mmCIF file of C-alpha atoms (C1' of nucleotides) in Angstrom:
data_model
loop_
_atom_site.group_PDB
_atom_site.id
_atom_site.type_symbol
_atom_site.label_atom_id
_atom_site.label_comp_id
_atom_site.label_asym_id
_atom_site.label_seq_id
_atom_site.Cartn_x
_atom_site.Cartn_y
_atom_site.Cartn_z
ATOM 1 C CA MET A 282 -2.329 -27.337 30.949
ATOM 2 C CA TRP A 283 -2.843 -28.023 27.074
ATOM 3 C CA ILE A 284 -2.093 -25.606 24.522
ATOM 4 C CA PRO A 285 -2.835 -25.472 20.785
ATOM 5 C CA ILE A 286 0.466 -25.825 19.142
ATOM 6 C CA GLN A 287 0.658 -27.892 15.670
ATOM 7 C CA LEU A 288 4.000 -28.735 14.240
ATOM 8 C CA ASN A 289 4.214 -29.112 10.447
ATOM 9 C CA GLU A 290 6.722 -31.624 9.633
ATOM 10 C CA GLN A 291 6.898 -30.649 5.934
ATOM 11 C CA SER A 292 7.834 -27.244 6.756
ATOM 12 C CA ALA A 293 11.537 -26.137 6.330
ATOM 13 C CA GLU A 294 10.983 -24.383 9.531
ATOM 14 C CA PRO A 295 12.797 -25.735 12.569
ATOM 15 C CA MET A 296 10.573 -27.064 15.326
ATOM 16 C CA TYR A 297 11.725 -25.000 17.951
ATOM 17 C CA TYR A 298 11.002 -21.992 15.456
ATOM 18 C CA GLN A 299 7.426 -23.124 14.771
ATOM 19 C CA ILE A 300 6.747 -23.580 18.581
ATOM 20 C CA GLU A 301 8.044 -20.237 19.533
ATOM 21 C CA VAL A 302 5.877 -18.304 16.914
ATOM 22 C CA GLN A 303 2.846 -20.050 17.701
ATOM 23 C CA LEU A 304 3.210 -19.809 21.519
ATOM 24 C CA ARG A 305 4.212 -16.049 21.034
ATOM 25 C CA ALA A 306 1.215 -15.369 19.131
ATOM 26 C CA LEU A 307 -1.053 -16.813 22.056
ATOM 27 C CA ILE A 308 0.576 -14.860 24.500
ATOM 28 C CA VAL A 309 0.714 -11.436 22.887
ATOM 29 C CA SER A 310 -2.846 -11.629 21.462
ATOM 30 C CA GLY A 311 -4.203 -12.570 24.938
ATOM 31 C CA GLN A 312 -5.360 -16.296 24.151
ATOM 32 C CA LEU A 313 -3.150 -17.427 26.864
ATOM 33 C CA ALA A 314 -3.916 -14.845 30.058
ATOM 34 C CA GLU A 315 -1.100 -13.741 32.208
ATOM 35 C CA GLY A 316 -0.117 -16.009 34.913
ATOM 36 C CA SER A 317 -1.202 -19.188 33.009
ATOM 37 C CA LEU A 318 0.874 -22.257 33.915
ATOM 38 C CA LEU A 319 2.256 -23.731 31.072
ATOM 39 C CA PRO A 320 2.788 -27.361 30.497
ATOM 40 C CA SER A 321 5.973 -28.438 31.876
ATOM 41 C CA ILE A 322 8.885 -28.960 29.417
ATOM 42 C CA ARG A 323 8.579 -32.896 29.558
ATOM 43 C CA GLU A 324 5.134 -32.847 29.214
ATOM 44 C CA LEU A 325 4.968 -30.528 26.035
ATOM 45 C CA ALA A 326 8.138 -32.454 25.030
ATOM 46 C CA GLN A 327 5.832 -35.753 24.841
ATOM 47 C CA THR A 328 2.832 -34.143 23.313
ATOM 48 C CA LEU A 329 5.035 -32.707 20.439
ATOM 49 C CA LYS A 330 7.026 -35.717 20.190
ATOM 50 C CA CYS A 331 10.416 -33.796 20.367
ATOM 51 C CA SER A 332 13.122 -33.578 23.109
ATOM 52 C CA VAL A 333 12.909 -31.966 26.364
ATOM 53 C CA ILE A 334 15.768 -29.773 25.634
ATOM 54 C CA THR A 335 13.995 -27.940 22.365
ATOM 55 C CA ILE A 336 11.032 -26.923 24.616
ATOM 56 C CA ARG A 337 13.499 -25.688 27.157
ATOM 57 C CA ARG A 338 14.868 -23.597 24.499
ATOM 58 C CA VAL A 339 11.353 -22.304 23.394
ATOM 59 C CA TYR A 340 10.599 -21.369 26.907
ATOM 60 C CA GLN A 341 13.837 -19.706 27.565
ATOM 61 C CA ASP A 342 14.169 -17.533 24.484
ATOM 62 C CA LEU A 343 10.243 -16.649 25.177
ATOM 63 C CA GLU A 344 11.503 -15.659 28.730
ATOM 64 C CA ASN A 345 14.392 -13.428 27.531
ATOM 65 C CA GLU A 346 11.802 -11.552 25.600
ATOM 66 C CA GLY A 347 9.994 -11.394 28.625
ATOM 67 C CA LEU A 348 6.916 -13.076 27.877
ATOM 68 C CA LEU A 349 7.426 -15.915 29.936
ATOM 69 C CA ARG A 350 8.603 -16.399 33.704
ATOM 70 C CA THR A 351 10.197 -19.635 34.825
ATOM 71 C CA ARG A 352 10.943 -21.012 38.408
ATOM 72 C CA GLN A 353 12.759 -24.333 38.812
ATOM 73 C CA GLY A 354 10.844 -26.717 40.699
ATOM 74 C CA THR A 355 7.711 -24.987 39.912
ATOM 75 C CA GLY A 356 6.955 -24.151 36.409
ATOM 76 C CA THR A 357 6.781 -21.922 33.762
ATOM 77 C CA TYR A 358 4.226 -19.035 33.598
ATOM 78 C CA VAL A 359 3.048 -16.500 31.199
ATOM 79 C CA ALA A 360 4.465 -13.217 32.519
ATOM 80 C CA LYS A 361 2.563 -10.012 33.619
ATOM 81 C CA VAL A 362 3.106 -7.516 30.836
ATOM 82 C CA GLY A 363 1.674 -4.134 30.736
ATOM 83 C CA ASP A 364 -1.214 -3.754 27.814
ATOM 84 C CA GLU A 365 1.469 -1.058 26.155
ATOM 85 C CA MET A 366 4.290 -3.622 26.202
ATOM 86 C CA ARG A 367 1.916 -6.253 25.022
ATOM 87 C CA ASP A 368 0.674 -4.500 21.770
ATOM 88 C CA VAL A 369 4.386 -3.677 21.005
ATOM 89 C CA HIS A 370 4.965 -7.244 21.107
ATOM 90 C CA ARG A 371 1.760 -8.094 19.078
ATOM 91 C CA ARG A 372 2.379 -5.520 16.233
ATOM 92 C CA SER A 373 6.196 -6.115 16.135
ATOM 93 C CA ALA A 374 6.295 -9.288 14.356
ATOM 94 C CA VAL A 375 3.767 -8.097 11.645
ATOM 95 C CA ILE A 376 5.635 -4.437 11.207
ATOM 96 C CA GLU A 377 8.917 -6.309 10.654
ATOM 97 C CA ALA A 378 7.370 -8.687 8.031
ATOM 98 C CA LEU A 379 5.667 -5.688 6.450
ATOM 99 C CA GLU A 380 9.014 -3.702 6.406
ATOM 100 C CA ALA A 381 10.452 -6.746 4.735
ATOM 101 C CA ALA A 382 7.799 -6.577 2.166
ATOM 102 C CA VAL A 383 8.314 -2.733 1.738
ATOM 103 C CA ASP A 384 12.094 -3.021 1.034
ATOM 104 C CA ALA A 385 11.290 -5.656 -1.684
ATOM 105 C CA GLY A 386 8.678 -3.579 -3.254
ATOM 106 C CA ILE A 387 11.041 -0.431 -3.363
ATOM 107 C CA ARG A 388 13.929 -2.342 -5.030
ATOM 108 C CA VAL A 389 11.522 -3.226 -7.784
ATOM 109 C CA LYS A 390 10.252 0.246 -7.928
ATOM 110 C CA CYS A 391 6.475 -0.356 -6.720
ATOM 111 C CA SER A 392 4.742 2.396 -5.872
ATOM 112 C CA ASP A 393 2.820 3.014 -2.598
ATOM 113 C CA GLN A 394 -0.695 2.401 -4.281
ATOM 114 C CA GLU A 395 0.932 -0.781 -6.108
ATOM 115 C CA MET A 396 1.683 -2.347 -2.693
ATOM 116 C CA LEU A 397 -1.487 -1.397 -1.119
ATOM 117 C CA ASP A 398 -3.217 -3.034 -3.799
ATOM 118 C CA MET A 399 -1.240 -6.290 -3.270
ATOM 119 C CA LEU A 400 -1.811 -6.305 0.452
ATOM 120 C CA LEU A 401 -5.551 -6.038 -0.343
ATOM 121 C CA ASP A 402 -5.081 -8.713 -2.492
ATOM 122 C CA VAL A 403 -3.202 -10.980 -0.283
ATOM 123 C CA LEU A 404 -5.745 -10.438 2.417
ATOM 124 C CA LYS A 405 -8.885 -11.248 -0.011
ATOM 125 C CA ARG A 406 -7.220 -14.356 -0.894
ATOM 126 C CA ARG A 407 -6.591 -15.239 2.638
ATOM 127 C CA ARG A 408 -10.228 -14.649 3.910
ATOM 128 C CA GLU A 409 -11.650 -16.826 0.565
ATOM 129 C CA ARG A 410 -9.414 -19.728 1.955
ATOM 130 C CA VAL A 411 -10.134 -19.182 5.582
ATOM 131 C CA SER A 412 -13.979 -18.835 4.862
ATOM 132 C CA SER A 413 -14.225 -21.972 2.665
ATOM 133 C CA GLY A 414 -12.793 -24.097 5.298
ATOM 134 C CA ALA A 415 -9.306 -24.798 4.095
ATOM 135 C CA GLU A 416 -7.752 -23.468 7.123
ATOM 136 C CA GLY A 417 -8.800 -21.992 10.377
ATOM 137 C CA GLY A 418 -7.403 -19.529 13.222
ATOM 138 C CA GLU A 419 -8.586 -21.520 16.204
ATOM 139 C CA MET B 89 29.600 -4.088 -17.754
ATOM 140 C CA TRP B 90 29.400 -2.579 -14.262
ATOM 141 C CA ILE B 91 26.217 -3.106 -12.186
ATOM 142 C CA PRO B 92 25.458 -1.382 -9.158
ATOM 143 C CA ILE B 93 25.373 -3.958 -6.332
ATOM 144 C CA GLN B 94 26.628 -2.944 -2.727
ATOM 145 C CA LEU B 95 27.536 -5.755 -0.237
ATOM 146 C CA ASN B 96 26.916 -5.080 3.648
ATOM 147 C CA GLU B 97 29.440 -6.794 5.414
ATOM 148 C CA GLN B 98 27.714 -6.181 8.654
ATOM 149 C CA SER B 99 24.533 -7.908 7.597
ATOM 150 C CA ALA B 100 23.484 -11.302 8.558
ATOM 151 C CA GLU B 101 22.575 -12.129 5.229
ATOM 152 C CA PRO B 102 25.309 -14.023 3.237
ATOM 153 C CA MET B 103 27.005 -12.629 0.315
ATOM 154 C CA TYR B 104 25.510 -14.675 -2.318
ATOM 155 C CA TYR B 105 21.979 -13.844 -0.980
ATOM 156 C CA GLN B 106 22.705 -10.227 -1.031
ATOM 157 C CA ILE B 107 23.851 -10.199 -4.397
ATOM 158 C CA GLU B 108 21.034 -12.438 -5.772
ATOM 159 C CA VAL B 109 18.399 -10.216 -4.323
ATOM 160 C CA GLN B 110 19.818 -7.221 -5.805
ATOM 161 C CA LEU B 111 20.698 -8.377 -9.039
ATOM 162 C CA ARG B 112 17.310 -10.083 -9.490
ATOM 163 C CA ALA B 113 15.534 -6.712 -8.787
ATOM 164 C CA LEU B 114 17.669 -5.025 -11.316
ATOM 165 C CA ILE B 115 16.645 -7.659 -13.675
ATOM 166 C CA VAL B 116 12.801 -7.802 -13.172
ATOM 167 C CA SER B 117 12.553 -4.046 -12.663
ATOM 168 C CA GLY B 118 13.890 -3.572 -16.034
ATOM 169 C CA GLN B 119 16.786 -1.672 -15.007
ATOM 170 C CA LEU B 120 18.903 -4.367 -16.532
ATOM 171 C CA ALA B 121 17.601 -4.421 -20.091
ATOM 172 C CA GLU B 122 16.920 -8.184 -22.014
ATOM 173 C CA GLY B 123 19.907 -9.328 -23.622
ATOM 174 C CA SER B 124 22.634 -7.394 -21.648
ATOM 175 C CA LEU B 125 25.812 -8.834 -21.041
ATOM 176 C CA LEU B 126 27.089 -9.438 -17.314
ATOM 177 C CA PRO B 127 30.371 -9.012 -16.200
ATOM 178 C CA SER B 128 32.136 -12.248 -16.159
ATOM 179 C CA ILE B 129 32.249 -14.217 -12.939
ATOM 180 C CA ARG B 130 35.899 -13.414 -12.361
ATOM 181 C CA GLU B 131 35.594 -9.804 -13.150
ATOM 182 C CA LEU B 132 32.662 -9.493 -10.822
ATOM 183 C CA ALA B 133 34.086 -11.442 -8.158
ATOM 184 C CA GLN B 134 36.891 -9.295 -8.223
ATOM 185 C CA THR B 135 34.874 -6.033 -7.810
ATOM 186 C CA LEU B 136 33.041 -7.761 -4.842
ATOM 187 C CA LYS B 137 36.214 -9.402 -3.146
ATOM 188 C CA CYS B 138 34.631 -12.630 -3.205
ATOM 189 C CA SER B 139 35.373 -15.809 -4.701
ATOM 190 C CA VAL B 140 34.478 -16.863 -8.425
ATOM 191 C CA ILE B 141 32.545 -19.707 -7.087
ATOM 192 C CA THR B 142 30.125 -17.355 -4.949
ATOM 193 C CA ILE B 143 29.364 -15.284 -8.437
ATOM 194 C CA ARG B 144 28.903 -18.566 -10.242
ATOM 195 C CA ARG B 145 26.306 -19.785 -7.832
ATOM 196 C CA VAL B 146 24.325 -16.659 -8.090
ATOM 197 C CA TYR B 147 24.533 -16.687 -11.810
ATOM 198 C CA GLN B 148 23.324 -20.443 -11.453
ATOM 199 C CA ASP B 149 20.527 -19.616 -9.381
ATOM 200 C CA LEU B 150 19.463 -16.978 -11.234
ATOM 201 C CA GLU B 151 19.632 -19.082 -14.560
ATOM 202 C CA ASN B 152 17.476 -21.555 -12.897
ATOM 203 C CA GLU B 153 14.792 -19.008 -12.269
ATOM 204 C CA GLY B 154 14.836 -18.109 -15.789
ATOM 205 C CA LEU B 155 16.370 -14.893 -15.397
ATOM 206 C CA LEU B 156 19.764 -15.185 -16.868
ATOM 207 C CA ARG B 157 21.222 -17.556 -19.994
ATOM 208 C CA THR B 158 24.866 -18.427 -19.704
ATOM 209 C CA ARG B 159 27.107 -19.919 -22.477
ATOM 210 C CA GLN B 160 30.422 -21.278 -21.496
ATOM 211 C CA GLY B 161 33.247 -19.683 -23.117
ATOM 212 C CA THR B 162 30.829 -16.469 -23.979
ATOM 213 C CA GLY B 163 29.457 -15.286 -20.962
ATOM 214 C CA THR B 164 26.292 -14.535 -19.134
ATOM 215 C CA TYR B 165 23.227 -12.411 -20.337
ATOM 216 C CA VAL B 166 19.856 -11.210 -19.128
ATOM 217 C CA ALA B 167 17.340 -13.835 -20.337
ATOM 218 C CA LYS B 168 14.574 -12.838 -22.669
ATOM 219 C CA VAL B 169 11.430 -12.963 -20.719
ATOM 220 C CA GLY B 170 7.896 -11.868 -21.773
ATOM 221 C CA ASP B 171 6.542 -8.961 -20.114
ATOM 222 C CA GLU B 172 3.762 -10.948 -18.383
ATOM 223 C CA MET B 173 6.274 -13.509 -16.925
ATOM 224 C CA ARG B 174 8.702 -10.547 -16.060
ATOM 225 C CA ASP B 175 5.860 -8.755 -13.973
ATOM 226 C CA VAL B 176 5.147 -12.100 -12.226
ATOM 227 C CA HIS B 177 8.608 -12.111 -10.931
ATOM 228 C CA ARG B 178 8.612 -8.538 -10.226
ATOM 229 C CA ARG B 179 5.946 -8.979 -7.941
ATOM 230 C CA SER B 180 6.295 -12.356 -6.500
ATOM 231 C CA ALA B 181 9.017 -11.476 -3.833
ATOM 232 C CA VAL B 182 6.690 -8.666 -2.734
ATOM 233 C CA ILE B 183 3.621 -10.829 -2.582
ATOM 234 C CA GLU B 184 5.747 -13.490 -0.740
ATOM 235 C CA ALA B 185 6.824 -10.877 1.791
ATOM 236 C CA LEU B 186 3.252 -9.667 2.163
ATOM 237 C CA GLU B 187 1.875 -13.245 2.673
ATOM 238 C CA ALA B 188 4.255 -13.717 5.584
ATOM 239 C CA ALA B 189 2.967 -10.422 7.390
ATOM 240 C CA VAL B 190 -0.600 -11.520 6.788
ATOM 241 C CA ASP B 191 0.206 -14.783 8.461
ATOM 242 C CA ALA B 192 1.716 -12.959 11.044
ATOM 243 C CA GLY B 193 -1.089 -10.785 11.688
ATOM 244 C CA ILE B 194 -3.673 -13.409 11.506
ATOM 245 C CA ARG B 195 -1.883 -15.188 14.229
ATOM 246 C CA VAL B 196 -1.934 -12.294 16.632
ATOM 247 C CA LYS B 197 -5.623 -11.456 15.378
ATOM 248 C CA CYS B 198 -5.063 -8.440 13.536
ATOM 249 C CA SER B 199 -8.143 -6.880 11.680
ATOM 250 C CA ASP B 200 -7.774 -6.167 8.176
ATOM 251 C CA GLN B 201 -8.113 -2.495 8.571
ATOM 252 C CA GLU B 202 -5.441 -2.773 11.313
ATOM 253 C CA MET B 203 -2.974 -4.248 8.869
ATOM 254 C CA LEU B 204 -3.593 -1.622 6.220
ATOM 255 C CA ASP B 205 -2.859 0.997 8.518
ATOM 256 C CA MET B 206 0.349 -0.780 9.666
ATOM 257 C CA LEU B 207 1.056 -0.701 5.966
ATOM 258 C CA LEU B 208 0.355 2.845 5.522
ATOM 259 C CA ASP B 209 2.703 3.566 8.649
ATOM 260 C CA VAL B 210 5.532 1.640 7.548
ATOM 261 C CA LEU B 211 5.405 3.178 4.122
ATOM 262 C CA LYS B 212 5.059 6.688 5.546
ATOM 263 C CA ARG B 213 8.081 6.208 7.676
ATOM 264 C CA ARG B 214 10.080 4.846 4.701
ATOM 265 C CA ARG B 215 9.476 7.582 2.511
ATOM 266 C CA GLU B 216 10.237 10.071 5.134
ATOM 267 C CA ARG B 217 13.726 8.217 5.546
ATOM 268 C CA VAL B 218 14.430 8.330 1.866
ATOM 269 C CA SER B 219 13.575 12.074 1.265
ATOM 270 C CA SER B 220 15.718 13.064 4.223
ATOM 271 C CA GLY B 221 18.586 11.618 2.183
ATOM 272 C CA ALA B 222 19.211 8.846 4.619
ATOM 273 C CA GLU B 223 18.614 6.006 1.954
ATOM 274 C CA GLY B 224 18.449 6.279 -1.804
ATOM 275 C CA GLY B 225 17.181 3.921 -4.322
ATOM 276 C CA GLU B 226 19.687 4.316 -7.141
ATOM 277 C "C1'" DT C 203 46.981 -23.181 -33.754
ATOM 278 C "C1'" DA C 204 48.087 -20.246 -29.458
ATOM 279 C "C1'" DT C 205 46.165 -17.551 -26.046
ATOM 280 C "C1'" DA C 206 43.264 -15.148 -23.625
ATOM 281 C "C1'" DC C 207 39.139 -14.920 -22.381
ATOM 282 C "C1'" DT C 208 34.376 -17.365 -20.912
ATOM 283 C "C1'" DG C 209 31.702 -20.940 -17.749
ATOM 284 C "C1'" DT C 210 32.001 -25.978 -15.216
ATOM 285 C "C1'" DA C 211 32.905 -29.645 -11.932
ATOM 286 C "C1'" DT C 212 34.965 -31.719 -7.910
ATOM 287 C "C1'" DA C 213 36.491 -31.989 -3.626
ATOM 288 C "C1'" DT C 214 36.873 -29.606 0.870
ATOM 289 C "C1'" DA C 215 37.188 -26.364 4.842
ATOM 290 C "C1'" DT C 216 34.632 -23.915 7.984
ATOM 291 C "C1'" DC C 217 30.880 -22.633 10.783
ATOM 292 C "C1'" DT C 218 26.284 -22.386 11.960
ATOM 293 C "C1'" DT C 219 21.803 -24.319 13.230
ATOM 294 C "C1'" DT C 220 19.357 -27.704 15.147
ATOM 295 C "C1'" DA C 221 18.416 -31.342 18.210
ATOM 296 C "C1'" DT C 222 19.770 -34.331 21.606
ATOM 297 C "C1'" DA C 223 21.037 -37.354 26.221
ATOM 298 C "C1'" DC C 224 22.050 -37.335 30.883
ATOM 299 C "C1'" DA C 225 23.282 -35.989 34.829
ATOM 300 C "C1'" DC C 226 22.339 -31.959 38.094
ATOM 301 C "C1'" DA C 227 19.404 -28.705 41.327
ATOM 302 C "C1'" DG C 228 15.472 -26.690 43.063
ATOM 303 C "C1'" DT C 229 10.427 -27.192 45.056
ATOM 304 C "C1'" DA C 230 6.315 -29.428 46.842
ATOM 305 C "C1'" DT C 231 4.130 -32.667 49.538
ATOM 306 C "C1'" DA C 232 2.690 -37.017 51.432
ATOM 307 C "C1'" DT D 56 12.663 -37.400 54.533
ATOM 308 C "C1'" DA D 57 11.319 -39.911 50.541
ATOM 309 C "C1'" DT D 58 9.463 -39.075 46.148
ATOM 310 C "C1'" DA D 59 7.919 -37.127 42.191
ATOM 311 C "C1'" DC D 60 7.531 -33.692 40.302
ATOM 312 C "C1'" DT D 61 9.588 -29.062 38.465
ATOM 313 C "C1'" DG D 62 13.717 -26.435 35.530
ATOM 314 C "C1'" DT D 63 19.196 -26.155 34.261
ATOM 315 C "C1'" DG D 64 23.871 -26.815 32.638
ATOM 316 C "C1'" DT D 65 27.335 -29.269 30.026
ATOM 317 C "C1'" DA D 66 28.820 -31.991 26.635
ATOM 318 C "C1'" DT D 67 27.922 -33.444 21.641
ATOM 319 C "C1'" DA D 68 25.758 -35.442 17.462
ATOM 320 C "C1'" DA D 69 24.137 -34.722 12.934
ATOM 321 C "C1'" DA D 70 23.124 -32.063 8.993
ATOM 322 C "C1'" DG D 71 23.153 -28.069 6.317
ATOM 323 C "C1'" DA D 72 24.934 -23.582 5.002
ATOM 324 C "C1'" DT D 73 28.380 -20.863 3.217
ATOM 325 C "C1'" DA D 74 32.741 -19.997 0.682
ATOM 326 C "C1'" DT D 75 36.498 -21.491 -1.257
ATOM 327 C "C1'" DA D 76 40.762 -23.443 -4.513
ATOM 328 C "C1'" DT D 77 42.145 -25.905 -8.240
ATOM 329 C "C1'" DA D 78 41.744 -28.153 -12.270
ATOM 330 C "C1'" DC D 79 38.798 -28.848 -16.317
ATOM 331 C "C1'" DA D 80 36.054 -27.402 -20.860
ATOM 332 C "C1'" DG D 81 34.116 -24.332 -24.039
ATOM 333 C "C1'" DT D 82 34.561 -20.133 -27.127
ATOM 334 C "C1'" DA D 83 36.408 -16.482 -29.935
ATOM 335 C "C1'" DT D 84 40.247 -14.205 -32.309
ATOM 336 C "C1'" DA D 85 44.756 -12.336 -33.414
#
DNA sequence: TATACTGTATATATCTTTATACACAGTATA
DNA sequence: TATACTGTGTATAAAGATATATACAGTATA
């Protein structure tokens, strides 16, 4: 009934958005199994020290994306999504971000090779940071 | 005295932001030479059918980034920036976007290889689109 | 110095985003 | 059926983003 979500008060990202991003990732990566019962909106609101309405919004947004299923009086569950569909969801956030990066690259006349090199660079830096313990996936 | 900037009215991106992104790219990619005199804020405002204050904001933001130099009564010029510094500027927008993509990927447990493949995919699709004439860099 | 161009500062209108309280409604069960 | 949980709908507060008009100030030059 507990789920690993961490809010960063410093970040400019709004609360509801931080929660959505993290919860969505937990679902589409399979870390939250289909059919799992999520914490009630009141419980999660208390845990994250925000209002019930904020959590409500998150659950509703993700339900509109087809990732959650909600029943008044009972609770909110991880929806059953086909493997194929889940992989689409899983990749789409990454793809969109990559498309934005490619757009930026094209505007400043980056070659494909240059962009690949930059991605390798970013990946390398991230892995160094993670392995040195500054940050961890879970 | 004319610069190639195109506003997309449909886009959710605010005008000032669209202008900034395009003008910044023109500068850091060297398409606008150091020392070039830009159109006056009134002239560009008229061309783009927006208010003088909007252009003023763009010029001021880019001046704060060190890309423009402005003198009241005279006009606004492309600043002289060292080659090294210009390349930092040129790459930074791309790098930041790539970092966001990598963050998204890590959250959904993408392997490095998977991310590289996705980037290659996006690049391939973009190049197909461009070569078929749907869109052009300049 | 008059004038016609530059950028600048102040004040403000409008809209959107973010977050909230509180009263309402469905469900399970002791 | 009483009660103690679930989610829902309405109305609104507060802050921030976006874009603007208008009056002001510096600069060049006929």
